[in-house]
Amino acid sequence: MASRFIQNSFQQHGSQAPSRALSEHQPSKSEKNVQKLHHKSHEQNHYNPLAIPCDWQFAEKHAKARRVAQELEVDDQTTCPCCGYSVERMDLKYDCDPIEMKFLGSGFPLFYMFIKYCIFILVEFWLLKGMFCLATDLMGDYCYNLGKLEGTHFKHHQITNQKLEHHLHKKDNSICGGSMWHFVSLANVYDRQDIRDWQSNLSLVVVLANMVSFLFFRKAQRSIDIEVDESQLTPSDYTICVKNIPKLDEDYREVLKNIFQNYAADGRELKVMKIVLVYNLDEIIELEESLKELVREKQEYLVENGMNFTDFKVKQLDEKLESLEHKIHQVEHELFVNKEKFAGIAFISFQTEEMKQMVLQHNTHTTWERMKAFFNQGKTADIKEKGLILNEHKLYVEEAPEPNDVDWEFIHIQTGQKVKARIIAWSISISFMTGCFFLIWFLSELAERMNEQVEEQEKKGIKDSLTQTIAFLTSQSISWTVVFFNKFVIGKVYHLIVDLEKISNKTKFNISFARKQSVALFINTALISLVIDFYLTGNVIGKGGFIYNESNVFLLNAFIPPIVWFVDPWSIQKDYQRQKQQKNAKNCVLTQQEANEIMEMPDYSQAKRYGDIMKTMWFTFFYGDIIPVGILFSIMGLTLYYFVDKYNVLRRRTIKESLSKHLSIEMIEMLELIIIFTGIGNTVVSSIIFGEVKWQDFIIIIIGVVYNLLPMEEISNVLFPLEQKDEVQTYDEAEEHFNTDYDRENPVTRREALQEFAKRK
């Protein structure tokens, strides 16, 4: 997501909401207050994010406040003025239970439980079927004579029933590609119908076991989420998000306070503690971009002309910067009185969690209601409709995300704009995957030509070691390209694509990112090779063909990602940048905010991790039957991934998002697609290689479709009911334990909120 450049400069200094609009000619009292605060923010000992030269000690202090560690409960806490987080923290032990990471939100304990269950499901697959498949494949003798193999390609479109019978009768071992991968794959029992029948029967057993496991998986995830929620006091425990608020000429806070204290729970009197409004920040973002350009101009001038801060040009730029900063400060201040900038969304916090739950229970709405309102300019079609109606607009009440889960830059974007943005994002995504297809096709065709050249030379009795080496490397390049392209390219590309969608909170952003990346990785890893090798080159079990390539992908996919993740080139790059700037501290032109950011560890993206894991699971269940040894590789790979990822989070990453349980629930929904993928994978392989479709695979596909259409989360709730207790502490009592809040995260209210928070601390 696009990051805000100055994060609201002078964050230590806020102001009260003005009582009247600012005049263009004669400064009002509130405008004078803005000017006073603006000049005060440049005084000594006050945080200035644009200060050059930067203070590296301050940057180190900020990095300590942002590291992944448990905040200490001490009387005299030191907080970082630019982010409001406590500096006093205690590192968790590397071997800690993931539940101890609950201070990061429920998303992290749920994520590590997710990996554990994925490993369990793979072990279940291995014990119930994979082990049997590998043993029977090894017992086969269709590709036994590996030393005498000629390497003739097996092209499915050239095989007639007569040729198939000929191969089965004569055991023509030259049909295999001469690789050990064929010896431990389904190709080695090409002539054993009885073994393949047994393997198909076991697929049904695996699917039934998976379905039972998923139910317990959902229960475990809900249990963790409840445990984290009950042990952590966060603003969302007391807060609702209200949308579709119409334009008013009155004070929005007073109107909303009156509605939700007196009418939101069937006449029961409630107590509203805080209301934080959402504003249209487009003008501020545009001004900040201009500010960023001015800073860059100043930095370039200092580099070219020496660190002379008394230079006339530097002073001119400083004056322009101060003027632009003041304008940004003014615009933010005006948002309090300019009702046109209100985005129709508010976060409302109540005195107790019980009050919040009552409001949610009494003010439900459906997706259909929201769709009708969208096509009616926000107005409800039925004025007598149940719920809170304000000026013909039904107020949509939702569970509020955590404050640092909200993307304040995009939350105000209208639905129509988001629909257009997502159509564009999908178009770019499809174009990108088309490019991936042609890249792999090109490599496959090149490998095919090289292997044919080697075969022609061998038939003539010529042994050209150079040509053989090139052919081998070309065949290897396909699997290596797929794995490294997945690791280093697809994640970055899809992060940019999802950025275009203008998603309102980070959990939803991560859900969209994880979905798209998982699908792209799976297509790139499994489906593109299938289409190319089965339908274009026709090389299925020959040298450099489908089985050879996908077996290599299984191996590389299991070990390359955790190894790269352990080496962590992103941290190495950040360390290099940090050391380079600190060694040249006298001539360093970084702003204070840039120094703060460079001292932080690299950001962590949980969606990328989910994408990696989902791709491994889908890929394994899609091709686990034909390449059973791949199941073992995936088990080992995910186990390594778990430990490396946990180490990186605890020691080498900065966490800036508090993700909710909804990401984990969505990932379970996607994981359950492995049932369908099991049936489809088996059907595709059987129909193309053996010319048959097993009834067992057809049943599995039906079961998978029905299972994925059922509301499994609700079914799990009914089968395994878990009680969740409301917070007993009031908002007043809990507020001092919040490490952030909606007003501290909202760019418009951030300065004042941080100032008050620092005073309390």
CSV table of C-alpha atoms in Angstrom, one decimal, residues 131-142 144 180 182-186 188-189 195 199 628:
chain,number,residue,atom,x,y,z
A,131,MET,CA,3.3,-44.3,1.5
A,132,PHE,CA,1.3,-47.0,-0.2
A,133,CYS,CA,1.6,-45.3,-3.6
A,134,LEU,CA,5.4,-44.9,-3.3
A,135,ALA,CA,5.8,-48.5,-2.2
A,136,THR,CA,3.7,-49.9,-5.0
A,137,ASP,CA,5.4,-47.5,-7.6
A,138,LEU,CA,8.8,-48.9,-6.5
A,139,MET,CA,7.4,-52.5,-6.9
A,140,GLY,CA,6.4,-51.7,-10.5
A,141,ASP,CA,8.8,-52.7,-13.3
A,142,TYR,CA,7.5,-50.6,-16.2
A,144,TYR,CA,12.9,-50.7,-14.3
A,180,MET,CA,14.9,-41.7,-11.2
A,182,HIS,CA,10.0,-42.0,-13.2
A,183,PHE,CA,11.0,-44.9,-11.1
A,184,VAL,CA,9.1,-43.5,-8.0
A,185,SER,CA,6.1,-42.2,-9.9
A,186,LEU,CA,2.9,-43.6,-11.3
A,188,ASN,CA,6.4,-47.2,-13.2
A,189,VAL,CA,3.0,-49.0,-12.7
A,195,ILE,CA,-2.4,-51.2,-8.2
A,199,GLN,CA,-4.7,-46.1,-5.2
A,628,PRO,CA,3.9,-39.5,-4.2
